[in-house]
Short mmCIF file of C-alpha atoms in Angstrom, two decimals:
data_model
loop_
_atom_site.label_atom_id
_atom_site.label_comp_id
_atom_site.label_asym_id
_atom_site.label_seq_id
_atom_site.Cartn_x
_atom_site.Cartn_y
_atom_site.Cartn_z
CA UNK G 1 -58.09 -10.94 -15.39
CA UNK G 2 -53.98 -11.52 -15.26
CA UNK G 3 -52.38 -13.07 -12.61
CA UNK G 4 -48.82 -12.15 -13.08
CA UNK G 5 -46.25 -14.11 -11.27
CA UNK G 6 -43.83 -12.31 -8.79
CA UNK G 7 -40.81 -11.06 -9.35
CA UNK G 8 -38.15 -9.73 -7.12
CA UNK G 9 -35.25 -7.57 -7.93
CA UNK G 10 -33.89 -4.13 -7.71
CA UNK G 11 -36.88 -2.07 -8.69
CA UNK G 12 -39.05 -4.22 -7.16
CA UNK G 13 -37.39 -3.41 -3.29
CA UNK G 14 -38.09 -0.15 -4.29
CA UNK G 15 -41.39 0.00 -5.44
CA UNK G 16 -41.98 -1.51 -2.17
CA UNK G 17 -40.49 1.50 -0.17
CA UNK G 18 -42.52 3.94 -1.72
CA UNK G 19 -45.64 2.09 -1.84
CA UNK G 20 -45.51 1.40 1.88
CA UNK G 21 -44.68 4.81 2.19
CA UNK G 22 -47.44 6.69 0.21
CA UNK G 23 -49.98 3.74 2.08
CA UNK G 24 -49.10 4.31 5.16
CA UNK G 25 -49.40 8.47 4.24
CA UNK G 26 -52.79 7.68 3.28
CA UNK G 27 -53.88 6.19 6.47
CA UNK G 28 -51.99 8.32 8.90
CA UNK G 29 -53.29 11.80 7.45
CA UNK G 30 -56.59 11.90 8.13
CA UNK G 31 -56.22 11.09 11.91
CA UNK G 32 -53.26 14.14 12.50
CA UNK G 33 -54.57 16.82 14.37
CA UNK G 34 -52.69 19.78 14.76
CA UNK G 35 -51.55 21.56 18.16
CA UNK G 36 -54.74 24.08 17.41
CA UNK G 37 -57.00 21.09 17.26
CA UNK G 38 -57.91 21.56 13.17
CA UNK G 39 -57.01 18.24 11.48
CA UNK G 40 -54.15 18.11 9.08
CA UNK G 41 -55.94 17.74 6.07
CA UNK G 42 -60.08 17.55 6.01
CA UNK G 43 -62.11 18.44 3.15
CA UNK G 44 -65.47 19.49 4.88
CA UNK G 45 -68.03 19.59 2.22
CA UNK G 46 -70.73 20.08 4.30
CA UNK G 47 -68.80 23.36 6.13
CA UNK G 48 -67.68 24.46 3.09
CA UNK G 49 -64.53 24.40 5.14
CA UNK G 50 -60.69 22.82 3.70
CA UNK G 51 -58.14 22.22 5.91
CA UNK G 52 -55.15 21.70 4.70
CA UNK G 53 -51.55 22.06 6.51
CA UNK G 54 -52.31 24.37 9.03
CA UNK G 55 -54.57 26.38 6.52
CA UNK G 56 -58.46 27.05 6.44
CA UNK G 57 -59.68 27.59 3.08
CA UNK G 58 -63.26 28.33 1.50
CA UNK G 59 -64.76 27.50 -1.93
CA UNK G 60 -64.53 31.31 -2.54
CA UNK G 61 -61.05 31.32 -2.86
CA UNK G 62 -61.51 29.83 -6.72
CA UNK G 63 -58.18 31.27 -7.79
CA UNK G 64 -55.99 28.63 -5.10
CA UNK G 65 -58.07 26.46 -6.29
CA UNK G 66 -57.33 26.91 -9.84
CA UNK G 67 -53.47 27.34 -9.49
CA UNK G 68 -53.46 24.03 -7.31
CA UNK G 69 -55.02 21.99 -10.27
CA UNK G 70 -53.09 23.65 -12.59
CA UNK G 71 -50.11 22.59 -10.88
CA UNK G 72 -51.06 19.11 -10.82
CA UNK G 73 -52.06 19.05 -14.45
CA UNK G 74 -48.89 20.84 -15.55
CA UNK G 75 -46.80 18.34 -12.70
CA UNK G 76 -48.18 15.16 -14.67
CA UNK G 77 -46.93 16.72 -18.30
CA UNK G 78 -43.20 17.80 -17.16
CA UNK G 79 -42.42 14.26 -14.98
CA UNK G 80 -43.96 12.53 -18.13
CA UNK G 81 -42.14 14.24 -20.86
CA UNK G 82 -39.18 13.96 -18.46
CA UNK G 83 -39.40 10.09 -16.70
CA UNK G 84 -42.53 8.89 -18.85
CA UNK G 85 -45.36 6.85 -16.66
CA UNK G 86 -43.75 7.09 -13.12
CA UNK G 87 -47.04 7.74 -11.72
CA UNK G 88 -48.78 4.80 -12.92
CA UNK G 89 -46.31 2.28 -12.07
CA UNK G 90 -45.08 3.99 -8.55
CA UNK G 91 -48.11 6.57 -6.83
CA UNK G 92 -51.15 4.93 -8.66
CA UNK G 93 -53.60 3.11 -5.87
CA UNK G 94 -54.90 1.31 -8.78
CA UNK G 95 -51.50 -0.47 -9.28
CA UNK G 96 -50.60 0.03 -5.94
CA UNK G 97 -53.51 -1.96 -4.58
CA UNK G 98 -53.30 -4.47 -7.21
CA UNK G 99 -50.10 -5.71 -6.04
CA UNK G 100 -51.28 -5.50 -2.96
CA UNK G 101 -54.34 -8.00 -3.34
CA UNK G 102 -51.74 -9.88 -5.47
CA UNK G 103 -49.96 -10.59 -2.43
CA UNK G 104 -52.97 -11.56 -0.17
CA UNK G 105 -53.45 -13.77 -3.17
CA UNK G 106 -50.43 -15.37 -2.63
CA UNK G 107 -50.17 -15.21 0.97
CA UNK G 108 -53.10 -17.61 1.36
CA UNK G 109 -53.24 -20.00 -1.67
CA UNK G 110 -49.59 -19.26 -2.28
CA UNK G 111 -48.80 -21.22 -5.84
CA UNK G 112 -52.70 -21.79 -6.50
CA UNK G 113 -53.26 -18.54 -6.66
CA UNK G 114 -55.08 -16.95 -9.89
CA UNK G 115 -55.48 -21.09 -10.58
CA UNK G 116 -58.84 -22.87 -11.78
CA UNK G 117 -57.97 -25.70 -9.05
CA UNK G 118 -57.45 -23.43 -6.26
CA UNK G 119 -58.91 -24.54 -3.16
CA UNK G 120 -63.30 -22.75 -3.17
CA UNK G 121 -62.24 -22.29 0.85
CA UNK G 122 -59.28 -20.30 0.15
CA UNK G 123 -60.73 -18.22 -2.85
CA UNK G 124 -63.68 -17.15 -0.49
CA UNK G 125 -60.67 -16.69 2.60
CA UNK G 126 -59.06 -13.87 0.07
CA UNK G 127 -62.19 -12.36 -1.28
CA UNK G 128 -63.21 -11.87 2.39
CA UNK G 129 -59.62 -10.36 3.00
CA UNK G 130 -60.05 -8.28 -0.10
CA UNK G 131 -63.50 -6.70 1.39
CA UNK G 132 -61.23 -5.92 4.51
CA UNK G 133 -58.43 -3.86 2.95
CA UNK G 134 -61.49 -2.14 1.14
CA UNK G 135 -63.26 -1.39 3.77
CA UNK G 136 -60.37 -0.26 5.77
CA UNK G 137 -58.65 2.00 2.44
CA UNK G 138 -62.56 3.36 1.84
CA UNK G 139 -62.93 4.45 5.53
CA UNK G 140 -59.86 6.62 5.28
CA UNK G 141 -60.80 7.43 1.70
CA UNK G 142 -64.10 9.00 3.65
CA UNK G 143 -61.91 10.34 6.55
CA UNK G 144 -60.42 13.19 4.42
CA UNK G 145 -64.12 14.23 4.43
CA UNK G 146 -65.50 13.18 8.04
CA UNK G 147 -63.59 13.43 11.31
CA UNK G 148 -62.09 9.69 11.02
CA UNK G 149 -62.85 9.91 14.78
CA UNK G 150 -65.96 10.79 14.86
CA UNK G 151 -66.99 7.73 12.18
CA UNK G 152 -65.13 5.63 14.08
CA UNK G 153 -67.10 6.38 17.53
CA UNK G 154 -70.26 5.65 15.38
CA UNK G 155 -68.85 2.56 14.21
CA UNK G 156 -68.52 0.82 18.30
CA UNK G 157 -71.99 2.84 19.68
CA UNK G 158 -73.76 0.55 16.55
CA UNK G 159 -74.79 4.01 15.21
CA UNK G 160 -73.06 4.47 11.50
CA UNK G 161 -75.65 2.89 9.73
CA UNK G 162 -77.73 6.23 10.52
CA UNK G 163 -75.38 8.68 9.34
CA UNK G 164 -74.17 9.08 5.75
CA UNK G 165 -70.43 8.44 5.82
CA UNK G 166 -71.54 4.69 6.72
CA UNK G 167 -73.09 4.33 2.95
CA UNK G 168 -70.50 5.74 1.16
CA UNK G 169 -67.70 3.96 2.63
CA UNK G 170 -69.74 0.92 1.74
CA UNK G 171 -70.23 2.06 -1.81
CA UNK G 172 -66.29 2.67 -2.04
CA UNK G 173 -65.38 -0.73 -0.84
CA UNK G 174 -67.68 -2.15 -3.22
CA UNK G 175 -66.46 -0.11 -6.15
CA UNK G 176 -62.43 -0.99 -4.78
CA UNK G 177 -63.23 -4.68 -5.03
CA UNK G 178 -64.67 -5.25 -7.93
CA UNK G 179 -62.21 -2.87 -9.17
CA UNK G 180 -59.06 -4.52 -7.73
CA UNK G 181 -60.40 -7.23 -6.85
CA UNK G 182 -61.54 -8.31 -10.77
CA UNK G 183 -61.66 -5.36 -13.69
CA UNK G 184 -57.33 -5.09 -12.43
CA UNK G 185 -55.57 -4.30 -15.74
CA UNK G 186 -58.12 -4.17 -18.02
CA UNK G 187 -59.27 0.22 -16.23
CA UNK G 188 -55.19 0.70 -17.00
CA UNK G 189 -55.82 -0.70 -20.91
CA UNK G 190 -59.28 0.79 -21.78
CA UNK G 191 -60.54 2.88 -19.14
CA UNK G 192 -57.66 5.44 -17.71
CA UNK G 193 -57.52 8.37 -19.57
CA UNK G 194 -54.06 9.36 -18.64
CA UNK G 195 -52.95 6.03 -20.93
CA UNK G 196 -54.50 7.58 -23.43
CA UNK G 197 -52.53 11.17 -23.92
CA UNK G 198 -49.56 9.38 -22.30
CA UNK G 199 -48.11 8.97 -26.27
CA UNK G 200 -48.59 12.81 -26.69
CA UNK G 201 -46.69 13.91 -23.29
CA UNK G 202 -43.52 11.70 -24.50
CA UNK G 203 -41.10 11.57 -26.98
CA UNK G 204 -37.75 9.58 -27.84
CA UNK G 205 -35.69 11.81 -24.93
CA UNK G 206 -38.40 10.26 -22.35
CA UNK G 207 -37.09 8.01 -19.51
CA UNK G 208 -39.11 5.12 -19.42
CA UNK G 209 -39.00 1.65 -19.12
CA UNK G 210 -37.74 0.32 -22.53
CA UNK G 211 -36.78 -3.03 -24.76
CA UNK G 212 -33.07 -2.63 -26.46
CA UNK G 213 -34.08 -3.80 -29.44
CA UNK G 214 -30.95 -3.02 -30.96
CA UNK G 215 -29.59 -5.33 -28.75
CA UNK G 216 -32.19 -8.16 -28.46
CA UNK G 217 -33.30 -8.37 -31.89
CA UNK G 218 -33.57 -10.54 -33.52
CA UNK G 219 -34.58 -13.44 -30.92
CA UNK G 220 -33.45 -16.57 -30.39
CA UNK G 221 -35.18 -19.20 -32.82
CA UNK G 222 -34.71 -22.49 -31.58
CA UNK G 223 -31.19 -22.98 -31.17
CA UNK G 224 -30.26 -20.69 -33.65
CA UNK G 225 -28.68 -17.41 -31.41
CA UNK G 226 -28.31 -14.32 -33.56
CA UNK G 227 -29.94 -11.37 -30.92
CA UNK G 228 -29.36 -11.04 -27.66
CA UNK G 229 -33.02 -11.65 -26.26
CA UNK G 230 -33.18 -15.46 -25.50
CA UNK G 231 -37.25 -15.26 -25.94
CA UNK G 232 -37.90 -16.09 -23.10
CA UNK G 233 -41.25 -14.25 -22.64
CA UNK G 234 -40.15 -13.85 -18.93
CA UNK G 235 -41.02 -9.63 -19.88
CA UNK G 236 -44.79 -11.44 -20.12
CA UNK G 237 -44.98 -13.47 -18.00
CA UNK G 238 -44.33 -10.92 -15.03
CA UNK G 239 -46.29 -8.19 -16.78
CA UNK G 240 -49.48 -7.44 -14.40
CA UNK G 241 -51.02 -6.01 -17.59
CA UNK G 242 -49.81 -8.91 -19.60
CA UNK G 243 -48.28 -6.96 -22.49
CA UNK G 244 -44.90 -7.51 -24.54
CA UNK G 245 -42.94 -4.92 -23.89
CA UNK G 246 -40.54 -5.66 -26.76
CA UNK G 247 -43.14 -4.70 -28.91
CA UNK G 248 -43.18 -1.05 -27.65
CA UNK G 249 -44.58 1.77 -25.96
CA UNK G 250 -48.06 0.38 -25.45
CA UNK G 251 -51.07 1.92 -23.87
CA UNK G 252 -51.11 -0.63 -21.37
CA UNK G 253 -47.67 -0.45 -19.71
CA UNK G 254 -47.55 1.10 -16.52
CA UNK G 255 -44.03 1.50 -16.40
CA UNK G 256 -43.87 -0.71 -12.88
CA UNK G 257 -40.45 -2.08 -13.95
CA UNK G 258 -41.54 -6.23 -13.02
CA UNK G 259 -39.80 -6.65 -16.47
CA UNK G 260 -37.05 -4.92 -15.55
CA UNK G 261 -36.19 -7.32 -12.72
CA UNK G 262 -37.17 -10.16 -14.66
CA UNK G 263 -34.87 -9.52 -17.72
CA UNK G 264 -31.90 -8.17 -15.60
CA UNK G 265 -32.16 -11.46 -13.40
CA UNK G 266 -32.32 -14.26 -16.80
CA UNK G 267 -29.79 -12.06 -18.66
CA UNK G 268 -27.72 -12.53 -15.91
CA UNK G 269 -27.17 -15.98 -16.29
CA UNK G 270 -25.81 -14.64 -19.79
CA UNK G 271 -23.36 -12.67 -17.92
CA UNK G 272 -24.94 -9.64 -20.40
CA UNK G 273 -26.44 -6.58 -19.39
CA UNK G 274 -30.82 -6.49 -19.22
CA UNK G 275 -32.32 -5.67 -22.44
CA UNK G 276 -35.21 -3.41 -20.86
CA UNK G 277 -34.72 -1.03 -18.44
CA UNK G 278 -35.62 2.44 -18.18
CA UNK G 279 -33.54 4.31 -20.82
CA UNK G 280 -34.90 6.53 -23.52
CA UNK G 281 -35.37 5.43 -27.68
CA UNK G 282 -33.07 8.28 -28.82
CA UNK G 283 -30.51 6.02 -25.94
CA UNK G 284 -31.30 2.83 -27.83
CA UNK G 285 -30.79 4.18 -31.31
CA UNK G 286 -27.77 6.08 -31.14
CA UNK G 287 -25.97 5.20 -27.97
CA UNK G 288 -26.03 8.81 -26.61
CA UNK G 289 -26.97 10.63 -23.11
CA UNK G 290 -30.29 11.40 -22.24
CA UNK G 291 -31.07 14.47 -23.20
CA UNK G 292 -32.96 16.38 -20.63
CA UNK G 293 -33.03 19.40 -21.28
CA UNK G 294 -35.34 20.35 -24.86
CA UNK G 295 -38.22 22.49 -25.59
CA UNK G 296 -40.83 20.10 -24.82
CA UNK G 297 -39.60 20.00 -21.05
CA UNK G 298 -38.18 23.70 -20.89
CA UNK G 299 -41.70 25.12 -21.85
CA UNK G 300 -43.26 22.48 -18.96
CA UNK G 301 -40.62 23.52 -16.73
CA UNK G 302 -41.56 27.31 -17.64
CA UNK G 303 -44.85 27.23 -17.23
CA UNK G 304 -44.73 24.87 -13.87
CA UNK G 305 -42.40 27.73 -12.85
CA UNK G 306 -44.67 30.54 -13.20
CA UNK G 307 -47.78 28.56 -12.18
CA UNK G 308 -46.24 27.34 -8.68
CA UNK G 309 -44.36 31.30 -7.95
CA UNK G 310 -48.11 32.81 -8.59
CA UNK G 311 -49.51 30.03 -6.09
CA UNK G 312 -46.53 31.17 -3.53
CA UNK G 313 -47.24 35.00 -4.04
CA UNK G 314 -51.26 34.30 -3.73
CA UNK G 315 -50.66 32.37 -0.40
CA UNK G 316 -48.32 34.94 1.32
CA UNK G 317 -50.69 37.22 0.22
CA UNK G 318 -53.62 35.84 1.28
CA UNK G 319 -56.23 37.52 3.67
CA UNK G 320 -57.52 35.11 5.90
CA UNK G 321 -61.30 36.47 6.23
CA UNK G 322 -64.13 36.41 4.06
CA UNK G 323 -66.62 38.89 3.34
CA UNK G 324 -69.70 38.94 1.06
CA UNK G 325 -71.95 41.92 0.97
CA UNK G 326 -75.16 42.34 -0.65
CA UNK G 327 -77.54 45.52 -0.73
CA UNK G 328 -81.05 44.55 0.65
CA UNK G 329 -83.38 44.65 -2.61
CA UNK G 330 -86.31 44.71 -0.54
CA UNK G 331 -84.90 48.09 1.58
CA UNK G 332 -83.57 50.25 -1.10
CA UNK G 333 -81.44 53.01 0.04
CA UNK G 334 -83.64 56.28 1.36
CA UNK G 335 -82.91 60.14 1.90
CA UNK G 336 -83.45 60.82 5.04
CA UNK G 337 -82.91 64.35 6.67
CA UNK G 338 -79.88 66.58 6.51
CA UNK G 339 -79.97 65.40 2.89
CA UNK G 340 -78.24 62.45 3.84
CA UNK G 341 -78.94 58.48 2.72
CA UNK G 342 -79.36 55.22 4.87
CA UNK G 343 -78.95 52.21 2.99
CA UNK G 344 -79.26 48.31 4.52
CA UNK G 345 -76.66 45.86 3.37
CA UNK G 346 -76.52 42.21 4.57
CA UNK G 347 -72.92 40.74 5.46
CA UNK G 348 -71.66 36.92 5.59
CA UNK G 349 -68.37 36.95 7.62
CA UNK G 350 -65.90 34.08 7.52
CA UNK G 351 -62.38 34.04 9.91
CA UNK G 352 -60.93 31.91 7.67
CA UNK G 353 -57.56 31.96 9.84
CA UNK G 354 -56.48 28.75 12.04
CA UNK G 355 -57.03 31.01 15.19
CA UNK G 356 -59.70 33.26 16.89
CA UNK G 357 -59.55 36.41 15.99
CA UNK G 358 -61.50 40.30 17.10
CA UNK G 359 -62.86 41.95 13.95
CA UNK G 360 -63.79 45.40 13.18
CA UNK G 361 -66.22 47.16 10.44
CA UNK G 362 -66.20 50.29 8.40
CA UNK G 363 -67.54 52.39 5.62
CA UNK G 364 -66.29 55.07 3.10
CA UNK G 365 -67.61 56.78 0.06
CA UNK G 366 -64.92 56.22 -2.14
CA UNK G 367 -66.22 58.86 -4.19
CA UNK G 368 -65.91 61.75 -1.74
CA UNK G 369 -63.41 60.53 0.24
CA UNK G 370 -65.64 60.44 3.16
CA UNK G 371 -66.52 58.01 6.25
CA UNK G 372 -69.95 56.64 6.22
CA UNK G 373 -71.68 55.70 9.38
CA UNK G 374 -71.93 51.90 10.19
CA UNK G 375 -74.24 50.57 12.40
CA UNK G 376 -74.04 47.08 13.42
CA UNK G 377 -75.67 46.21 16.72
CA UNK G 378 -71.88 45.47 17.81
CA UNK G 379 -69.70 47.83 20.14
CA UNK G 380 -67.51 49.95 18.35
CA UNK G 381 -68.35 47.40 15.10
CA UNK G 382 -66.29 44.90 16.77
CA UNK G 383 -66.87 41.18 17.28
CA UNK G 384 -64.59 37.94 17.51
CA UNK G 385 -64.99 35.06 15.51
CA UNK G 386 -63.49 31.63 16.21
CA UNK G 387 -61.33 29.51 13.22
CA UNK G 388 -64.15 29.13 10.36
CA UNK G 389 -66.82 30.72 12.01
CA UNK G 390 -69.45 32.12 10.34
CA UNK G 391 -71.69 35.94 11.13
CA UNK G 392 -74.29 36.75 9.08
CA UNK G 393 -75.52 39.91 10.24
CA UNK G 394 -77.49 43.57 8.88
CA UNK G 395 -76.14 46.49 9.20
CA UNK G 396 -77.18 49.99 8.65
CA UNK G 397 -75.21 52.10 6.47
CA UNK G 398 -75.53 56.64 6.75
CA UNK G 399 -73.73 58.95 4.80
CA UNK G 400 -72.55 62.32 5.80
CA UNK G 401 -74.79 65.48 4.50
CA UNK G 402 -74.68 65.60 0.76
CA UNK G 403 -74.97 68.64 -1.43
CA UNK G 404 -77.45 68.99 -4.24
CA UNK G 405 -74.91 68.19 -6.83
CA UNK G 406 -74.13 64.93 -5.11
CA UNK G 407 -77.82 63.24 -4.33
CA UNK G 408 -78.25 64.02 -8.26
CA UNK G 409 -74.95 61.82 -9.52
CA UNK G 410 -77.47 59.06 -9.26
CA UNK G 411 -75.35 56.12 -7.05
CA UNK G 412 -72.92 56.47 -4.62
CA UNK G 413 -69.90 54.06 -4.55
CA UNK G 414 -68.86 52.71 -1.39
CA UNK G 415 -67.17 50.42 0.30
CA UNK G 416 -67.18 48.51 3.61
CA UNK G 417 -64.19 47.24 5.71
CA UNK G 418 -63.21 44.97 7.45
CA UNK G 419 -60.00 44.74 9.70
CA UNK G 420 -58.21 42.21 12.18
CA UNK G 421 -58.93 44.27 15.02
CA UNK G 422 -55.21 43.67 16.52
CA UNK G 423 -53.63 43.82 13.15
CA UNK G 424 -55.18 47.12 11.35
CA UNK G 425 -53.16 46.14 8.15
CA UNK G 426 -54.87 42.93 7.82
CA UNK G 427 -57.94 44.19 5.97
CA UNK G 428 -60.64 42.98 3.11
CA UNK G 429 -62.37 45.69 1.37
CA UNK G 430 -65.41 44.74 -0.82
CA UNK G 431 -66.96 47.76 -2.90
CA UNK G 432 -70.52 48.53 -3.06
CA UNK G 433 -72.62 50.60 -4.97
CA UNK G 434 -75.41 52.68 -3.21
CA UNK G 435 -78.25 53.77 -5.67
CA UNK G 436 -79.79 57.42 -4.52
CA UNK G 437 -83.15 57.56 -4.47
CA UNK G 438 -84.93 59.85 -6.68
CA UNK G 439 -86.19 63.31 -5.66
#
C-alpha cells in the first residue's frame, strides 16, 4: 500500500473543486424529489421502474438503454483520445476516495500517517473513521435504488436489519474499505480494465500528463548538471500509485497531476518552467500545437454525434405507455355466429408518464380495414392509470361478419390500441395475429 505525501499546487485546488463537487452530487441526488413527488433519479429494481430527470422508464425500453451505454462507452474513447485519463485522475471514486481517506489519514496522525510507529490508538481512530465515510458513501450508493428516506426511517425505528437494503449497504462498506481503505493503487495497476485499453484509445496528439524528456534528460548525476531534471524523485514521491512518470505512459498513472504540482513547485526554485505537465509527445518532440483535430478523434466525434442525435430523436419521440399483449393459448380464437370470431387476449398496461393519465382501447383488422369489437369490463374501454402503474387485464376481442373467402385465409392480423384518452395522437399500437379456427 503507498502512502504518498501531499502536495499542493495549481491542479491540486482544482482537483479539489471538482471532487467536492461530483461528492457532494452523489449525496444530494438521491434525496431530490421533484414537484410531482417522483425522486430525481431512482433505479427501482424491484418496480422495474427508472426514474431519471423527470422521466419514468421501463426495462422494455432496451433501445434507450442501449444508446445511453453506447454513449458512455463512445464518451470514454473521444475524451481519452482527446485529454487521455481525465476520468481516472478527476471523476473516479476510486481515486477520489483515496485522497479522501488520505486526508483523514492525515487529519488524525498528521506526519505519522502511513508510518510503522504511528500511534495503535490513532490507526484504530482512522479505520473507525474510514468505516464511517463507507457507511455513509454505501447508504447513498443504495439510495439510487431504495427511497434514501424510507432506509433512513428504518434506520431510527431499529428496523433495517429486517429489510434488505440494510445488508447490502453493509456489504458495500465492507467492500469500500478494504478497497480504499488497503488494496488503494494496486485495483488502478492490476485490476481496472480501463488501464488496460487506455494505450489503445491514445496516441502522441493525446493531452495527458507528461515528462519533457527533451528537456529533463539527461538527469542530474551528482553535481554534474547536463538535463534539466534535478532528480529529485519529487514526481515519486507524490505519486499515489508510486510510479516514475519520467519513465512514461504507464498503466498505472492516473493522470491526477500530484506530479505536476510537485515538479512545477521544485523547478521553480530553478526559475525554469515544470518538466511534466499535461502536454502531448508529438508537443515534446517537435515543439508544435496540439493537434486536435485527426481521424482518430473525428471518427469518435462522428460516431458520438450520431449516437447522442438518435438518443435525442428516440426521447422526443418517445410514447410514454407500455403495452404487452399476448393471445390466451388456453382460449384459442372461436367462430361464433354471423360467421364472425371472438378471440381472448391478455394485456399488461404501463403509464409510463410522470403524471396520471385516462386511457382508452381499440381494435382493427388491419387486413380489412375494419374495427373489431373490444370488450374490456371498462366504460367506453377507458380507465386512468397513475405514474408507473400497472393493469393487467382480459379482454374480449369480436370481429365484424366475415365472408367465406375470409374465415378460409387462415389468421387474421390485428391490432389493438391504445390512446391517451385527452391526447388521441398519443397512441401505442401492438399487432396481433388472430388464428381462425378451422371449419
Amino acid at each position: 500500500m503507498i502512502i504518498s505525501r501531499p502536495q499542493t499546487g495549481k491542479v491540486r485546488t482544482r482537483r479539489n473543486f471538482v471532487m467536492s463537487f461530483l461528492v457532494g452530487l452523489f449525496l444530494v441526488a438521491p434525496w431530490v424529489v421533484l414537484p410531482d413527488g417522483s425522486p430525481l433519479i431512482r433505479l427501482d429494481i424491484p418496480q422495474r421502474m427508472f426514474h431519471l430527470f423527470g422521466g419514468l422508464f421501463i426495462p422494455q425500453e432496451g433501445l434507450i438503454l442501449w444508446f445511453f451505454l453506447l454513449t458512455m462507452g463512445l464518451s470514454l474513447f473521444f475524451f481519452t483520445s482527446v485529454i487521455g485519463r481525465v476520468w481516472c485522475g478527476w471523476g473516479c471514486p476510486q481515486t477520489i476516495y483515496t485522497d479522501l481517506f488520505d486526508r483523514i489519514g492525515r487529519f488524525v496522525l498528521d506526519s505519522k500517517y502511513g508510518k510503522k510507529d504511528a500511534s495503535i490508538l490513532g490507526k484504530y481512530i482512522v479505520y473507525f473513521l474510514w468505516i464511517v465515510v463507507s457507511f455513509i458513501a454505501s447508504f447513498h450508493w443504495i439510495a439510487y435504488f431504495v427511497s434514501p428516506y424510507e432506509m433512513m426511517a428504518d434506520y431510527i425505528n431499529l428496523a433495517a436489519f429486517k429489510q434488505t437494503h440494510f445488508y447490502f449497504t453493509l456489504f458495500f462498506t465492507a467492500a469500500m474499505f478494504i478497497d480504499i481503505g488497503f488494496i488503494r493503487e494496486q485495483f488502478c495497476r492490476y485490476a481496472c480494465p480501463y488501464a488496460r485499453f487506455q494505450t489503445l484509445l491514445m496516441d502522441e496528439h493525446s493531452w495527458n500528463v507528461t515528462y519533457d524528456f527533451k528537456r529533463g534528460e539527461p538527469r542530474r548525476d551528482g553535481k554534474t548538471k547536463i538535463g534539466d531534471c534535478i532528480a529529485c524523485n519529487m514526481c515519486v514521491v507524490v505519486c499515489p500509485t508510486g510510479i516514475d512518470i519520467r519513465d512514461g505512459l504507464q498503466v498505472g498513472c492516473v493522470a491526477c497531476g500530484k506530479c505536476v504540482d510537485a515538479c512545477t513547485s521544485i523547478m521553480a526554485k530553478e526559475n525554469k518552467k515544470t518538466l511534466i505537465g499535461y502536454f502531448s509527445l508529438k508537443q515534446i518532440e517537435t515543439g508544435a500545437k496540439i493537434k486536435w483535430i485527426r481521424p482518430r478523434t473525428v471518427i469518435y466525434a462522428i460516431l458520438l454525434t450520431v449516437v447522442i442525435t438518435g438518443a435525442i430523436i428516440q426521447l422526443v419521440t418517445r410514447t410514454p405507455m407500455s403495452m404487452i399483449a399476448a393471445s390466451n393459448k388456453s382460449m384459442p380464437p372461436i367462430l361464433i355466429p354471423d360467421n364472425k370470431i371472438r378471440a381472448f387476449v391478455a394485456l399488461r398496461i404501463q403509464n409510463i408518464a410522470p403524471v396520471e393519465k385516462e386511457f382508452q382501447l381499440s381494435a382493427f383488422d388491419t387486413r380489412h380495414g375494419k374495427e373489431i369489437l373490444i370488450r374490456s369490463g371498462e366504460e367506453n374501454n377507458k380507465f386512468k392509470l397513475g405514474s408507473g402503474e400497472i393493469k393487467s387485464i382480459s379482454v374480449v376481442l369480436e370481429t365484424q361478419s366475415l365472408t367465406e373467402k375470409e374465415l378460409n385465409e387462415g389468421y387474421l392480423p390485428g391490432s389493438i390500441v391504445l390512446n391517451n384518452a385527452e391526447d388521441p395522437g398519443e397512441r401505442l399500437e401492438k399487432k396481433l395475429s388472430l388464428t381462425l379456427p378451422r371449419r
